[in-house]
XYZ file of N, CA and C in Angstrom:
423
model
N 27.426 -16.505 5.104
C 27.024 -15.334 5.769
C 25.691 -15.166 5.690
N 24.196 -15.192 6.077
C 22.907 -14.815 5.317
C 23.028 -13.181 5.862
N 22.389 -12.679 4.586
C 22.387 -11.160 4.644
C 20.576 -11.084 5.501
N 21.397 -9.696 6.523
C 18.978 -9.887 7.171
C 19.436 -8.781 6.809
N 17.403 -8.669 6.785
C 17.009 -7.245 6.304
C 15.819 -6.520 6.949
N 15.823 -5.675 7.398
C 14.802 -5.644 7.766
C 13.592 -5.523 7.221
N 12.621 -5.310 8.336
C 11.295 -6.094 8.076
C 10.457 -4.955 6.864
N 10.733 -4.131 7.112
C 9.911 -3.343 6.216
C 10.694 -3.237 4.888
N 12.278 -3.447 5.056
C 12.530 -4.104 3.280
C 12.153 -4.815 2.603
N 12.024 -6.478 3.654
C 11.577 -7.574 3.116
C 10.465 -7.291 2.602
N 9.719 -6.717 3.185
C 8.062 -6.984 2.540
C 8.011 -6.311 1.237
N 9.301 -4.785 0.876
C 9.421 -4.100 -0.048
C 9.385 -4.546 -0.865
N 10.471 -5.887 -1.063
C 11.282 -6.707 -2.205
C 10.172 -7.783 -2.324
N 9.644 -8.032 -1.257
C 8.658 -9.338 -1.216
C 7.461 -9.140 -2.802
N 6.773 -7.589 -1.847
C 5.193 -6.770 -2.885
C 6.663 -6.829 -3.962
N 7.566 -6.160 -4.841
C 7.860 -5.739 -5.446
C 8.216 -7.306 -6.630
N 8.720 -8.102 -5.864
C 8.709 -9.424 -6.551
C 7.906 -10.274 -7.299
N 6.040 -9.467 -6.224
C 4.918 -10.264 -7.014
C 4.729 -9.183 -7.711
N 4.676 -7.699 -7.039
C 3.966 -7.084 -8.642
C 4.220 -6.672 -9.995
N 5.793 -7.184 -9.976
C 6.082 -6.877 -11.409
C 5.835 -7.506 -12.356
N 6.320 -8.456 -11.390
C 5.605 -9.315 -12.767
C 4.487 -9.383 -13.607
N 3.774 -8.965 -12.451
C 2.224 -8.813 -13.186
C 1.915 -7.790 -14.214
N 3.010 -6.594 -13.913
C 2.882 -5.616 -14.829
C 3.580 -5.608 -15.988
N 4.234 -6.909 -16.209
C 4.799 -7.261 -17.605
C 3.924 -8.015 -18.416
N 3.698 -7.196 -19.565
C 1.982 -7.297 -20.408
C 2.568 -7.133 -21.444
N 3.045 -8.246 -23.117
C 3.587 -7.987 -23.750
C 2.143 -6.599 -25.179
N 3.536 -5.699 -25.334
C 2.937 -4.472 -26.217
C 2.425 -5.035 -27.622
N 1.160 -4.998 -27.547
C 0.793 -4.485 -29.391
C -0.419 -3.872 -29.399
N 0.169 -3.450 -30.746
C -1.147 -2.102 -31.200
C -2.415 -2.463 -31.070
N -3.206 -3.806 -31.371
C -4.533 -3.685 -31.428
C -4.524 -4.229 -30.107
N -4.390 -4.747 -28.864
C -4.226 -5.215 -27.794
C -4.680 -4.542 -26.620
N -5.494 -4.236 -25.888
C -5.680 -3.324 -24.742
C -5.072 -4.189 -23.505
N -4.048 -4.428 -22.728
C -3.951 -4.901 -21.885
C -5.150 -5.089 -20.543
N -5.611 -6.401 -19.792
C -6.323 -6.857 -18.888
C -6.385 -5.055 -17.630
N -6.409 -4.891 -16.275
C -6.300 -3.763 -15.373
C -6.195 -5.632 -14.598
N -5.297 -5.098 -14.320
C -4.751 -4.975 -12.456
C -5.196 -4.753 -11.656
N -5.836 -5.310 -10.194
C -6.011 -4.734 -9.099
C -4.774 -4.782 -7.996
N -3.991 -4.041 -7.698
C -3.700 -4.213 -6.059
C -4.279 -3.429 -5.083
N -3.901 -4.106 -4.570
C -5.378 -3.719 -2.959
C -4.487 -3.759 -1.428
N -3.800 -2.495 -1.444
C -2.827 -2.378 -0.215
C -3.821 -2.118 1.003
N -3.550 -3.146 2.215
C -4.506 -3.709 3.424
C -4.067 -2.525 4.529
N -4.206 -1.124 4.805
C -2.521 -0.329 5.827
C -2.173 0.590 5.365
N -2.271 1.670 6.274
C -1.203 3.001 5.289
C 0.125 2.834 6.712
N 0.801 1.795 6.602
C 1.922 1.317 7.092
C 3.324 2.009 6.364
N 4.322 2.235 7.270
C 5.330 2.718 6.297
C 5.595 1.545 5.109
N 5.544 0.593 5.339
C 6.030 0.184 4.083
C 5.165 0.744 3.029
N 3.907 0.432 3.343
C 2.981 0.782 2.297
C 3.373 2.487 1.639
N 3.979 3.157 2.176
C 4.176 4.471 1.805
C 4.944 4.224 0.684
N 5.841 3.490 0.815
C 7.120 3.227 0.615
C 6.438 2.903 -1.158
N 5.897 2.029 -1.030
C 4.945 0.917 -2.224
C 4.053 1.813 -3.134
N 3.747 2.688 -2.264
C 2.851 4.222 -2.892
C 3.452 5.013 -3.937
N 4.793 5.281 -3.231
C 5.456 6.617 -3.774
C 6.368 5.269 -4.797
N 6.369 4.440 -5.025
C 7.016 3.264 -6.013
C 5.729 3.181 -7.136
N 4.605 3.073 -7.006
C 3.432 2.848 -7.796
C 2.635 4.052 -8.138
N 3.230 5.610 -7.869
C 2.638 6.696 -7.922
C 2.038 6.612 -9.674
N 0.862 7.345 -9.959
C 0.185 7.594 -11.507
C 1.342 7.561 -12.919
N 2.254 8.344 -12.143
C 3.410 8.663 -13.406
C 4.428 7.509 -13.584
N 4.647 6.431 -12.935
C 5.450 5.436 -12.486
C 4.998 4.043 -13.009
N 3.643 3.996 -12.959
C 3.318 2.528 -13.283
C 2.152 2.487 -14.142
N 2.512 1.196 -14.520
C 1.774 0.839 -16.127
C -0.134 1.347 -16.124
N -0.482 2.191 -16.879
C -1.882 2.518 -16.987
C -3.043 1.517 -16.927
N -2.870 0.131 -16.892
C -3.732 -0.973 -16.773
C -3.363 -1.257 -15.219
N -2.893 -0.879 -14.478
C -2.249 -1.311 -13.268
C -3.395 -0.323 -11.812
N -4.144 -0.810 -11.426
C -5.285 -0.422 -10.386
C -4.865 -0.249 -9.011
N -4.335 0.882 -8.596
C -3.904 0.276 -6.586
C -4.986 0.981 -6.111
N -5.484 0.325 -4.933
C -6.128 0.937 -3.696
C -5.761 0.604 -2.247
N -5.764 1.327 -1.929
C -5.473 1.639 -0.409
C -6.155 1.619 0.697
N -6.928 0.805 2.427
C -7.643 0.980 2.987
C -7.353 1.002 3.725
N -7.598 1.728 5.132
C -7.292 2.059 6.410
C -8.585 2.679 6.760
N -8.513 2.597 7.799
C -9.159 3.016 9.209
C -9.016 4.072 9.896
N -7.724 4.555 9.366
C -7.183 6.225 9.896
C -6.479 6.835 8.386
N -7.246 8.332 8.945
C -6.599 8.764 7.888
C -4.904 9.499 7.817
N -4.742 9.137 8.843
C -3.134 9.523 9.137
C -2.515 7.890 9.373
N -1.483 8.077 9.747
C 0.100 6.801 10.308
C 0.684 7.744 10.821
N 0.968 7.435 12.173
C 2.317 7.462 12.809
C 3.922 7.125 12.182
N 4.763 7.636 12.003
C 5.635 7.607 11.425
C 6.815 7.095 12.431
N 7.055 5.295 12.484
C 7.120 5.111 14.199
C 9.003 5.827 14.870
N 9.268 5.823 13.127
C 10.788 6.102 13.885
C 10.898 8.009 14.385
N 9.703 8.691 14.462
C 9.856 9.646 15.090
C 8.568 9.892 16.073
N 8.474 8.609 16.883
C 6.996 9.078 17.625
C 8.185 9.309 19.015
N 8.856 8.602 19.507
C 9.876 8.700 20.402
C 10.328 10.360 20.500
N 10.281 11.391 19.494
C 10.891 12.190 19.730
C 9.575 13.024 19.802
N 8.168 12.816 19.796
C 6.954 12.985 19.946
C 6.364 12.851 21.209
N 7.180 11.586 21.913
C 6.999 11.616 23.312
C 8.060 12.231 24.054
N 8.766 12.912 23.759
C 9.901 13.515 24.336
C 10.356 14.749 23.732
N 8.870 15.573 23.333
C 8.607 16.473 22.759
C 8.871 17.261 21.980
N 9.854 16.761 21.577
C 10.675 17.168 19.745
C 9.898 17.538 18.690
N 9.015 16.882 18.955
C 8.224 17.355 17.439
C 6.458 17.056 18.416
N 5.262 17.619 17.485
C 4.421 17.291 17.316
C 3.415 16.385 16.830
N 2.045 15.977 17.222
C 1.492 14.880 16.856
C 1.727 14.739 14.813
N 1.249 16.525 14.246
C 0.757 16.151 13.243
C 2.519 16.229 12.460
N 3.529 16.551 13.286
C 4.620 16.387 12.366
C 5.166 15.025 12.069
N 4.543 14.128 13.113
C 5.016 12.614 12.993
C 4.262 11.655 12.544
N 3.185 12.304 11.432
C 1.874 12.005 10.684
C 2.238 12.097 9.572
N 2.032 11.161 8.446
C 1.688 11.138 6.919
C 0.294 10.866 7.031
N -0.496 11.893 6.293
C -1.124 12.349 5.596
C -1.569 11.262 4.342
N -2.625 9.913 4.683
C -2.555 8.977 4.156
C -3.385 9.449 2.763
N -4.536 10.612 3.103
C -5.841 10.711 1.961
C -4.701 11.281 0.916
N -4.026 12.399 1.303
C -3.443 13.539 0.071
C -2.407 12.608 -0.259
N -1.756 11.762 0.423
C -0.439 10.929 -0.308
C -1.172 10.743 -1.440
N -2.192 9.665 -1.633
C -2.983 8.578 -2.254
C -2.927 9.130 -3.399
N -3.914 10.979 -2.430
C -4.409 11.507 -3.964
C -3.434 11.735 -5.130
N -2.331 12.110 -4.365
C -1.099 12.770 -4.950
C -0.304 11.328 -6.210
N -0.902 10.222 -5.401
C 0.307 9.075 -6.382
C -1.477 8.568 -7.147
N -2.156 8.827 -7.134
C -3.675 8.854 -8.716
C -3.666 7.324 -8.070
N -3.855 6.575 -6.506
C -3.844 5.903 -5.954
C -5.748 5.666 -4.948
N -6.847 5.264 -5.537
C -7.608 5.094 -4.868
C -7.309 5.141 -3.158
N -7.983 5.766 -1.750
C -7.879 5.714 -0.577
C -9.411 5.242 0.155
N -9.769 4.306 0.369
C -11.019 3.725 1.307
C -10.708 3.611 2.635
N -11.092 5.325 3.262
C -11.051 4.929 4.592
C -12.146 3.902 5.072
N -11.341 2.867 5.774
C -13.034 1.779 6.210
C -11.642 0.908 6.561
N -12.363 -0.634 6.715
C -11.849 -1.553 7.581
C -12.238 -2.941 6.843
N -11.067 -3.578 6.693
C -11.335 -4.534 5.915
C -12.302 -5.728 7.027
N -13.144 -6.619 6.411
C -13.632 -7.338 7.253
C -13.759 -8.636 6.774
N -12.852 -9.022 6.287
C -12.547 -10.330 5.594
C -12.539 -10.632 3.977
N -11.284 -11.458 4.082
C -11.299 -11.815 2.419
C -11.030 -13.534 2.220
N -11.717 -13.621 0.759
C -12.280 -15.182 0.476
C -11.839 -15.426 -1.010
N -10.677 -16.301 -0.864
C -10.469 -16.712 -2.345
C -11.590 -17.669 -2.869
N -12.340 -18.175 -2.249
C -13.224 -19.116 -1.896
C -14.270 -18.250 -2.370
N -15.128 -17.799 -1.922
C -16.578 -16.908 -2.046
C -16.366 -15.890 -3.225
N -16.860 -16.520 -3.870
C -16.973 -15.486 -4.773
C -18.857 -14.498 -5.182
N -19.089 -14.957 -3.552
C -20.496 -14.567 -4.324
C -20.723 -13.127 -4.090
N -19.805 -13.331 -2.584
C -19.341 -11.796 -1.163
C -17.996 -10.833 -1.904
N -17.633 -11.464 -2.842
C -16.255 -10.545 -3.111
C -16.749 -9.226 -3.982
N -16.327 -8.436 -3.236
C -16.455 -6.897 -3.957
C -14.993 -6.640 -4.672
N -13.900 -6.968 -4.443
C -13.124 -6.205 -5.213
C -12.268 -7.829 -5.606
N -12.251 -7.646 -7.402
C -10.590 -8.656 -7.205
C -9.775 -8.005 -7.849
N -8.538 -8.588 -7.388
C -7.598 -8.634 -6.920
C -6.527 -9.807 -7.712
N -5.443 -9.386 -8.060
C -3.647 -9.492 -8.515
C -3.201 -10.183 -7.348
N -2.939 -9.375 -6.424
C -2.117 -8.511 -5.525
C -2.947 -8.541 -4.039
N -2.642 -8.761 -3.042
C -2.684 -7.805 -2.133
C -1.985 -8.134 -0.838
N -1.765 -6.897 -0.066
C -0.635 -7.009 1.424
C -1.297 -6.136 2.544
N -1.252 -6.526 3.580
C -1.342 -5.872 4.777
C -0.331 -5.592 5.669
N -0.413 -4.158 5.628
C 0.448 -3.674 6.643
C 0.132 -2.226 7.215
N -0.006 -2.883 9.029
C -0.948 -1.647 9.471
C 0.048 -0.992 10.625
N 1.194 -0.855 10.612
C 2.305 -0.272 11.291
C 1.612 -0.066 12.641
N 2.168 1.319 13.329
C 1.726 1.206 14.303
C 0.205 2.222 14.455
N -0.810 1.743 15.253
C -1.829 2.325 15.373
C -1.879 3.306 16.601
N -2.937 4.554 16.808
C -3.321 5.134 17.691
C -4.410 5.086 18.052
N -5.115 4.866 19.420
C -6.291 5.096 20.032
C -6.395 6.105 20.130
N -7.619 6.887 19.789
C -8.371 8.290 20.110
C -9.765 8.515 20.740
């Protein structure tokens, strides 16, 4: 019988399986490990878990993480039905991305990604080893 995982669990396992090998670097007294750059596109629920796991106190010093999202808050989808039925207010169901990123020591860029290219080195503005897209749910203002 095959095991089934939720989408968020699958994404988390996939990200960690990609990230952990990048973080492994032989420790020597004379060498400085190369900087590794991870870019998370979207502040969805799965990325909130990744941000918590990669906070500045637990990740290696040579790893930099950037989160890019157009919005400054993400609605937690599990609480949206309660918001619709007036059990919760909108601020109660939202995760404030900026303060979370600041707590984790992660750079937060409020903006949108307009394209990604591994081929076009002239236009690349962020060098990355790992990137992932998780937009979660979005609201229109």
